[in-house]
Amino acid sequence: MKKHLLIILLPFLFLQLSQAEELTDSLSKNLAEQDSIVQKEPKTSKLFNLDVLLRAGLNANNLGNDDSKMNANLDEARILIGGDYNDQLSYKVRFRLNRSFAPTSQDNGSAALDFAFMKYKFGKDNKWSVTLGKQSAVVGSYEFENNPIYEYKFTDYVDRILNLFVVGGMLSYEVNPNHSLNLQVYNTSNHSFERLLADNSLSATDLEASKAPLGAYFTWIGAFADNKFNTKWSYNISQFAKDNTNHAVSLANKYKTDRQMIYLDLLYSFYAVDHALIGSNVINDFYARTGGARTLAKDIVYKSAVLRFDQFLADKWEIALKGGIETAGSNVDDELGNDFRTNYTYFAALQHKPFLTKDLRFYLGYMGNTVTFKDVVNIENQQFNRLSLGAYFTIPVL
């Protein structure tokens, strides 16, 4: 009887075991899919990172001059926030604690806000990306791209000529892991035409504000020799005043190993209308003696060459050297001509890095710049120098 009952129940048991196996497979598949979804969600440390960038020192300015003075100074204080939502979507925000938060007249940003943007990657293998918001100009300059606390003294090109942080959009394509092409469209200036004239007591004369005060960068970023040699070459076209178009070419080149870094930036800018104002100020000062109105100068050419060299002397000691030469000239003023103003920027620093894995350095450095003018300009040459003892630190808060 038992034998017959077992024979009757055997098919039923096989059916139940088969259904149980299918249920187990289904549950396993669902769990795997859920795990895959969860893995696309980033960890908290990737979603929110917070760094504080600080540089402070005891400075002795203009040594040997009547206006020499010594003071402690907070040179840089910036907060950087960023993160990756997943492998396609990321964001970054950085602002300066020692700059004005008042909104700018053209783009409603502020001088305190370096950038606030989101970046979205798409397409096959995420080779395409779009960046929207206030962002760094994708200009060929490793001086600008360098961490700002590393640069004890900026050239005029970075500090006064360029619009460094622009509101706009950028489309990028990664040709391969070593090369990318970038198109960035942005507001030429953070302030409006009218605001720039008012702030600098300038007359518009025959100039009018552009109806589309926009610019565009076309930039190639490359890497060679196992990423030791890098290039960032850009062409820029922009308009600030109606019917007057600016052009610029910037060729940045860098070589870097574990113990040394050297970059060379070569830069040429033609300003149909000089909203950078360096050349305009010289021309206005020159012609002010004849009672001429202060205006935006036309057809101003800026040329720059910047060289920096960093070298570890030992595991915890390194030197940083930098020199730059920049000229401003006019293509239309025969009396002043080319290169009527020359600016020399330089620094030399001995740096001590106590921790190999931390971006902390103590430094002793000499930095300054010298501005000279052609004799015909009849403006006294200008000199600034500083001896500084301090420290800088990129603090990984979170």
Short mmCIF file of N, CA and C in Angstrom, two decimals, residues 156 325-328 339-344 370-374 381-382:
data_model
loop_
_atom_site.label_atom_id
_atom_site.label_comp_id
_atom_site.label_asym_id
_atom_site.label_seq_id
_atom_site.Cartn_x
_atom_site.Cartn_y
_atom_site.Cartn_z
N ASP A 156 48.71 89.13 -15.92
CA ASP A 156 47.57 89.96 -16.33
C ASP A 156 46.58 89.15 -17.16
N ILE A 325 55.98 87.22 -19.45
CA ILE A 325 56.14 88.50 -20.12
C ILE A 325 54.91 88.74 -20.98
N GLU A 326 54.34 89.95 -20.86
CA GLU A 326 53.10 90.28 -21.56
C GLU A 326 53.21 91.69 -22.13
N THR A 327 52.69 91.87 -23.32
CA THR A 327 52.71 93.18 -23.95
C THR A 327 51.30 93.58 -24.37
N ALA A 328 51.08 94.88 -24.39
CA ALA A 328 49.84 95.46 -24.91
C ALA A 328 50.21 96.51 -25.93
N ASP A 339 53.20 97.25 -28.52
CA ASP A 339 53.94 96.96 -27.29
C ASP A 339 54.29 98.23 -26.51
N PHE A 340 53.29 99.10 -26.31
CA PHE A 340 53.56 100.31 -25.53
C PHE A 340 53.56 100.04 -24.02
N ARG A 341 53.09 98.86 -23.63
CA ARG A 341 53.11 98.47 -22.21
C ARG A 341 53.62 97.04 -22.12
N THR A 342 54.57 96.79 -21.20
CA THR A 342 55.11 95.46 -20.99
C THR A 342 55.04 95.11 -19.51
N ASN A 343 54.51 93.93 -19.22
CA ASN A 343 54.37 93.48 -17.84
C ASN A 343 55.20 92.22 -17.62
N TYR A 344 56.04 92.23 -16.59
CA TYR A 344 56.83 91.06 -16.20
C TYR A 344 56.29 90.54 -14.87
N THR A 370 56.73 93.80 -12.64
CA THR A 370 57.26 95.07 -13.08
C THR A 370 56.56 95.46 -14.37
N VAL A 371 56.05 96.69 -14.43
CA VAL A 371 55.36 97.19 -15.62
C VAL A 371 56.17 98.35 -16.18
N THR A 372 56.54 98.24 -17.46
CA THR A 372 57.29 99.30 -18.13
C THR A 372 56.48 99.84 -19.31
N PHE A 373 56.79 101.09 -19.70
CA PHE A 373 56.08 101.75 -20.79
C PHE A 373 57.09 102.34 -21.77
N LYS A 374 56.67 102.44 -23.03
CA LYS A 374 57.50 103.10 -24.02
C LYS A 374 57.71 104.56 -23.62
N ASN A 381 57.27 103.90 -14.78
CA ASN A 381 57.23 102.44 -14.62
C ASN A 381 56.74 102.07 -13.22
N GLN A 382 56.14 100.89 -13.13
CA GLN A 382 55.54 100.44 -11.87
C GLN A 382 56.23 99.18 -11.38
#
